Amino acid sequence: MKKEVFLAVLVGFILGLVITFGIWTANKNLKPKISSDSAIPAPTQAAPTSVPSQPSTLSLTVASPEDELFTNSSTLTVSGSTSPLATIIILTESDELTTMADDKGAFSTDVDLEGGYNRLTITAFDSNGNTASKQFVVTYSTTKI
């Protein structure tokens, strides 16, 4: 009698582990992954022209958030400045947001955070094809410290 009960408990435990591992593997494979190499498009090579062009650089200053910020709010305001009318792309773990800088170069938008670590990549593109990018890690948690 005890042998049958022990065997039933052992089989149930092993079956539970197999099912749990299957669910964990399926969730891990179904979650989309954004790699930092593929998330930012590579600059295209322009055909050489006879008009000499002056090298211009695009600056990107992010006022908010600061790197390694810890917050208990699920929404974060990303703001900063860059060249006027530049396109700003903000990549998060699960979303891609696009906004434009105003005529003075200022931009601001709200980003939804997931629980835990959130890697934010903020990239600016101007009309000349120049890019500037910055990465930040923001931790969202509702735990009281």
C-alpha atoms as an extended CHARMM CRD file, in Angstrom:
* protein
*
       145  EXT
         1         1  MET       CA              0.0000000000        0.0000000000        0.0000000000  PROA      1               0.0000000000
         2         2  LYS       CA              2.7230000000        2.4970000000        0.9130000000  PROA      2               0.0000000000
         3         3  LYS       CA              4.6630000000        1.5310000000       -2.2040000000  PROA      3               0.0000000000
         4         4  GLU       CA              1.7100000000        2.4370000000       -4.4840000000  PROA      4               0.0000000000
         5         5  VAL       CA              1.1660000000        5.8060000000       -2.7610000000  PROA      5               0.0000000000
         6         6  PHE       CA              4.8550000000        6.6660000000       -3.0150000000  PROA      6               0.0000000000
         7         7  LEU       CA              4.8850000000        5.6990000000       -6.7090000000  PROA      7               0.0000000000
         8         8  ALA       CA              1.7550000000        7.8100000000       -7.4110000000  PROA      8               0.0000000000
         9         9  VAL       CA              3.2780000000       10.8470000000       -5.6630000000  PROA      9               0.0000000000
        10        10  LEU       CA              6.5590000000       10.4140000000       -7.5440000000  PROA      10              0.0000000000
        11        11  VAL       CA              4.8180000000       10.1050000000      -10.9400000000  PROA      11              0.0000000000
        12        12  GLY       CA              2.6730000000       13.1720000000      -10.1550000000  PROA      12              0.0000000000
        13        13  PHE       CA              5.7350000000       15.1950000000       -9.1440000000  PROA      13              0.0000000000
        14        14  ILE       CA              7.6440000000       14.2770000000      -12.3140000000  PROA      14              0.0000000000
        15        15  LEU       CA              4.6020000000       14.9980000000      -14.4970000000  PROA      15              0.0000000000
        16        16  GLY       CA              4.1910000000       18.4040000000      -12.8180000000  PROA      16              0.0000000000
        17        17  LEU       CA              7.8470000000       19.2570000000      -13.4510000000  PROA      17              0.0000000000
        18        18  VAL       CA              7.5570000000       18.2780000000      -17.1290000000  PROA      18              0.0000000000
        19        19  ILE       CA              4.4310000000       20.4070000000      -17.6130000000  PROA      19              0.0000000000
        20        20  THR       CA              5.9800000000       23.3830000000      -15.7950000000  PROA      20              0.0000000000
        21        21  PHE       CA              9.1320000000       23.1600000000      -17.9040000000  PROA      21              0.0000000000
        22        22  GLY       CA              7.0220000000       22.9940000000      -21.0820000000  PROA      22              0.0000000000
        23        23  ILE       CA              5.0500000000       26.1060000000      -20.1560000000  PROA      23              0.0000000000
        24        24  TRP       CA              8.2080000000       27.9970000000      -19.1730000000  PROA      24              0.0000000000
        25        25  THR       CA              9.9340000000       27.0710000000      -22.4570000000  PROA      25              0.0000000000
        26        26  ALA       CA              6.8870000000       28.0520000000      -24.5230000000  PROA      26              0.0000000000
        27        27  ASN       CA              6.6160000000       31.4600000000      -22.8150000000  PROA      27              0.0000000000
        28        28  LYS       CA             10.3240000000       32.0940000000      -23.2470000000  PROA      28              0.0000000000
        29        29  ASN       CA             10.1900000000       31.3130000000      -26.9780000000  PROA      29              0.0000000000
        30        30  LEU       CA              6.9850000000       33.2480000000      -27.6510000000  PROA      30              0.0000000000
        31        31  LYS       CA              8.1990000000       36.5100000000      -26.0950000000  PROA      31              0.0000000000
        32        32  PRO       CA              9.5910000000       38.7740000000      -28.8580000000  PROA      32              0.0000000000
        33        33  LYS       CA             13.2120000000       39.6960000000      -28.4240000000  PROA      33              0.0000000000
        34        34  ILE       CA             14.6180000000       43.0580000000      -29.4770000000  PROA      34              0.0000000000
        35        35  SER       CA             18.3200000000       42.9680000000      -29.9320000000  PROA      35              0.0000000000
        36        36  SER       CA             20.1610000000       46.2510000000      -29.7480000000  PROA      36              0.0000000000
        37        37  ASP       CA             21.9800000000       45.4500000000      -33.0050000000  PROA      37              0.0000000000
        38        38  SER       CA             18.8440000000       44.8480000000      -35.0630000000  PROA      38              0.0000000000
        39        39  ALA       CA             16.6610000000       47.4710000000      -33.3850000000  PROA      39              0.0000000000
        40        40  ILE       CA             18.5490000000       50.4650000000      -34.7540000000  PROA      40              0.0000000000
        41        41  PRO       CA             18.6630000000       50.6220000000      -38.5350000000  PROA      41              0.0000000000
        42        42  ALA       CA             22.1150000000       50.8790000000      -40.0260000000  PROA      42              0.0000000000
        43        43  PRO       CA             22.8620000000       54.1250000000      -41.8380000000  PROA      43              0.0000000000
        44        44  THR       CA             22.6680000000       53.8300000000      -45.5860000000  PROA      44              0.0000000000
        45        45  GLN       CA             25.5810000000       54.7040000000      -47.8200000000  PROA      45              0.0000000000
        46        46  ALA       CA             24.8770000000       57.7260000000      -49.9910000000  PROA      46              0.0000000000
        47        47  ALA       CA             26.1490000000       57.9600000000      -53.5310000000  PROA      47              0.0000000000
        48        48  PRO       CA             29.1880000000       60.2290000000      -53.8360000000  PROA      48              0.0000000000
        49        49  THR       CA             28.3860000000       63.7360000000      -55.0090000000  PROA      49              0.0000000000
        50        50  SER       CA             30.5640000000       66.3770000000      -56.5260000000  PROA      50              0.0000000000
        51        51  VAL       CA             29.4700000000       68.9830000000      -53.9780000000  PROA      51              0.0000000000
        52        52  PRO       CA             31.6380000000       68.7670000000      -50.8640000000  PROA      52              0.0000000000
        53        53  SER       CA             29.4770000000       68.3670000000      -47.8130000000  PROA      53              0.0000000000
        54        54  GLN       CA             30.3420000000       69.6370000000      -44.4000000000  PROA      54              0.0000000000
        55        55  PRO       CA             30.3080000000       66.9330000000      -41.7660000000  PROA      55              0.0000000000
        56        56  SER       CA             27.5130000000       67.6000000000      -39.3620000000  PROA      56              0.0000000000
        57        57  THR       CA             26.8390000000       65.8590000000      -36.1350000000  PROA      57              0.0000000000
        58        58  LEU       CA             23.5460000000       65.2890000000      -34.4710000000  PROA      58              0.0000000000
        59        59  SER       CA             23.4250000000       65.8540000000      -30.7450000000  PROA      59              0.0000000000
        60        60  LEU       CA             20.9880000000       64.1190000000      -28.4370000000  PROA      60              0.0000000000
        61        61  THR       CA             20.5100000000       65.2930000000      -24.8700000000  PROA      61              0.0000000000
        62        62  VAL       CA             18.1040000000       63.3290000000      -22.6940000000  PROA      62              0.0000000000
        63        63  ALA       CA             16.8360000000       65.3190000000      -19.7130000000  PROA      63              0.0000000000
        64        64  SER       CA             14.6220000000       62.5540000000      -18.3520000000  PROA      64              0.0000000000
        65        65  PRO       CA             15.0260000000       59.7160000000      -17.3880000000  PROA      65              0.0000000000
        66        66  GLU       CA             18.4170000000       59.3610000000      -15.7930000000  PROA      66              0.0000000000
        67        67  ASP       CA             20.2410000000       56.0700000000      -16.2840000000  PROA      67              0.0000000000
        68        68  GLU       CA             19.5010000000       53.3270000000      -13.7320000000  PROA      68              0.0000000000
        69        69  LEU       CA             16.4140000000       55.1370000000      -12.4590000000  PROA      69              0.0000000000
        70        70  PHE       CA             14.2080000000       53.2440000000       -9.9620000000  PROA      70              0.0000000000
        71        71  THR       CA             10.5190000000       54.1840000000      -10.1440000000  PROA      71              0.0000000000
        72        72  ASN       CA              7.1890000000       52.9790000000       -8.7900000000  PROA      72              0.0000000000
        73        73  SER       CA              5.2020000000       54.5360000000      -11.6440000000  PROA      73              0.0000000000
        74        74  SER       CA              4.2430000000       52.4250000000      -14.6580000000  PROA      74              0.0000000000
        75        75  THR       CA              4.4860000000       55.4680000000      -16.9520000000  PROA      75              0.0000000000
        76        76  LEU       CA              7.7040000000       57.3730000000      -17.5750000000  PROA      76              0.0000000000
        77        77  THR       CA              8.1380000000       60.6920000000      -19.3720000000  PROA      77              0.0000000000
        78        78  VAL       CA             11.0810000000       60.7080000000      -21.7730000000  PROA      78              0.0000000000
        79        79  SER       CA             12.1830000000       64.2320000000      -22.6680000000  PROA      79              0.0000000000
        80        80  GLY       CA             15.2020000000       65.9920000000      -24.0590000000  PROA      80              0.0000000000
        81        81  SER       CA             16.5270000000       67.9980000000      -26.9590000000  PROA      81              0.0000000000
        82        82  THR       CA             18.1210000000       67.3940000000      -30.3340000000  PROA      82              0.0000000000
        83        83  SER       CA             18.1470000000       69.0620000000      -33.7390000000  PROA      83              0.0000000000
        84        84  PRO       CA             14.9420000000       70.8410000000      -34.7560000000  PROA      84              0.0000000000
        85        85  LEU       CA             12.3620000000       68.5980000000      -36.4760000000  PROA      85              0.0000000000
        86        86  ALA       CA             14.4230000000       65.4360000000      -35.9270000000  PROA      86              0.0000000000
        87        87  THR       CA             12.6180000000       62.1050000000      -35.6830000000  PROA      87              0.0000000000
        88        88  ILE       CA             12.9250000000       60.4080000000      -32.2910000000  PROA      88              0.0000000000
        89        89  ILE       CA             12.4570000000       56.6490000000      -31.8950000000  PROA      89              0.0000000000
        90        90  ILE       CA             12.1790000000       55.1570000000      -28.4110000000  PROA      90              0.0000000000
        91        91  LEU       CA             12.5670000000       51.3900000000      -28.1520000000  PROA      91              0.0000000000
        92        92  THR       CA             11.4840000000       49.5670000000      -25.0080000000  PROA      92              0.0000000000
        93        93  GLU       CA             11.3490000000       45.8760000000      -24.1450000000  PROA      93              0.0000000000
        94        94  SER       CA              7.8900000000       45.5860000000      -25.6940000000  PROA      94              0.0000000000
        95        95  ASP       CA              7.1440000000       48.7430000000      -27.6760000000  PROA      95              0.0000000000
        96        96  GLU       CA              8.4590000000       51.1810000000      -30.2630000000  PROA      96              0.0000000000
        97        97  LEU       CA              7.4030000000       54.8230000000      -30.0550000000  PROA      97              0.0000000000
        98        98  THR       CA              8.0140000000       57.5240000000      -32.6480000000  PROA      98              0.0000000000
        99        99  THR       CA              7.8420000000       61.2620000000      -32.0370000000  PROA      99              0.0000000000
       100       100  MET       CA              9.1950000000       64.4370000000      -33.6070000000  PROA      100             0.0000000000
       101       101  ALA       CA             11.2590000000       67.2020000000      -32.0780000000  PROA      101             0.0000000000
       102       102  ASP       CA              9.6650000000       70.6350000000      -32.3040000000  PROA      102             0.0000000000
       103       103  ASP       CA             11.1590000000       73.6110000000      -34.1680000000  PROA      103             0.0000000000
       104       104  LYS       CA             13.4730000000       74.2780000000      -31.2040000000  PROA      104             0.0000000000
       105       105  GLY       CA             14.5640000000       70.6310000000      -30.9480000000  PROA      105             0.0000000000
       106       106  ALA       CA             12.6620000000       69.7290000000      -27.7660000000  PROA      106             0.0000000000
       107       107  PHE       CA             10.7930000000       66.4370000000      -27.4710000000  PROA      107             0.0000000000
       108       108  SER       CA              8.7390000000       64.7070000000      -24.7980000000  PROA      108             0.0000000000
       109       109  THR       CA              6.6180000000       61.5490000000      -24.7470000000  PROA      109             0.0000000000
       110       110  ASP       CA              5.2610000000       59.0640000000      -22.2190000000  PROA      110             0.0000000000
       111       111  VAL       CA              6.4740000000       55.4580000000      -22.1710000000  PROA      111             0.0000000000
       112       112  ASP       CA              4.7230000000       52.5090000000      -20.5040000000  PROA      112             0.0000000000
       113       113  LEU       CA              7.0720000000       50.3750000000      -18.4080000000  PROA      113             0.0000000000
       114       114  GLU       CA              6.9680000000       46.6560000000      -17.6800000000  PROA      114             0.0000000000
       115       115  GLY       CA              7.6550000000       45.2950000000      -14.2120000000  PROA      115             0.0000000000
       116       116  GLY       CA             11.3650000000       44.8850000000      -13.5390000000  PROA      116             0.0000000000
       117       117  TYR       CA             14.2310000000       46.1290000000      -15.6830000000  PROA      117             0.0000000000
       118       118  ASN       CA             13.3800000000       48.1720000000      -18.7840000000  PROA      118             0.0000000000
       119       119  ARG       CA             16.0510000000       48.9570000000      -21.3540000000  PROA      119             0.0000000000
       120       120  LEU       CA             15.2490000000       52.1720000000      -23.2370000000  PROA      120             0.0000000000
       121       121  THR       CA             17.0510000000       53.0400000000      -26.4550000000  PROA      121             0.0000000000
       122       122  ILE       CA             16.4370000000       56.6080000000      -27.6120000000  PROA      122             0.0000000000
       123       123  THR       CA             17.5910000000       57.3730000000      -31.1560000000  PROA      123             0.0000000000
       124       124  ALA       CA             17.3590000000       60.6450000000      -33.0790000000  PROA      124             0.0000000000
       125       125  PHE       CA             17.4500000000       60.8840000000      -36.8930000000  PROA      125             0.0000000000
       126       126  ASP       CA             17.7530000000       64.1550000000      -38.7820000000  PROA      126             0.0000000000
       127       127  SER       CA             16.9470000000       64.9490000000      -42.4200000000  PROA      127             0.0000000000
       128       128  ASN       CA             20.6290000000       64.5880000000      -43.4120000000  PROA      128             0.0000000000
       129       129  GLY       CA             20.7160000000       60.9570000000      -42.2760000000  PROA      129             0.0000000000
       130       130  ASN       CA             22.7220000000       61.6100000000      -39.1170000000  PROA      130             0.0000000000
       131       131  THR       CA             21.8750000000       59.5900000000      -36.0260000000  PROA      131             0.0000000000
       132       132  ALA       CA             22.5300000000       59.8490000000      -32.3200000000  PROA      132             0.0000000000
       133       133  SER       CA             21.5400000000       57.2340000000      -29.7700000000  PROA      133             0.0000000000
       134       134  LYS       CA             21.5250000000       56.7600000000      -25.9950000000  PROA      134             0.0000000000
       135       135  GLN       CA             20.5720000000       53.7920000000      -23.8280000000  PROA      135             0.0000000000
       136       136  PHE       CA             19.0940000000       53.8130000000      -20.3460000000  PROA      136             0.0000000000
       137       137  VAL       CA             18.0020000000       51.1810000000      -17.8460000000  PROA      137             0.0000000000
       138       138  VAL       CA             14.9190000000       51.9910000000      -15.7780000000  PROA      138             0.0000000000
       139       139  THR       CA             13.5900000000       49.6800000000      -13.0690000000  PROA      139             0.0000000000
       140       140  TYR       CA              9.8530000000       49.6700000000      -12.3820000000  PROA      140             0.0000000000
       141       141  SER       CA              8.6650000000       48.1000000000       -9.1390000000  PROA      141             0.0000000000
       142       142  THR       CA              5.7040000000       48.6490000000       -6.8360000000  PROA      142             0.0000000000
       143       143  THR       CA              7.5380000000       47.1410000000       -3.8730000000  PROA      143             0.0000000000
       144       144  LYS       CA              7.9470000000       49.4230000000       -0.8580000000  PROA      144             0.0000000000
       145       145  ILE       CA             11.5670000000       49.9870000000        0.1080000000  PROA      145             0.0000000000
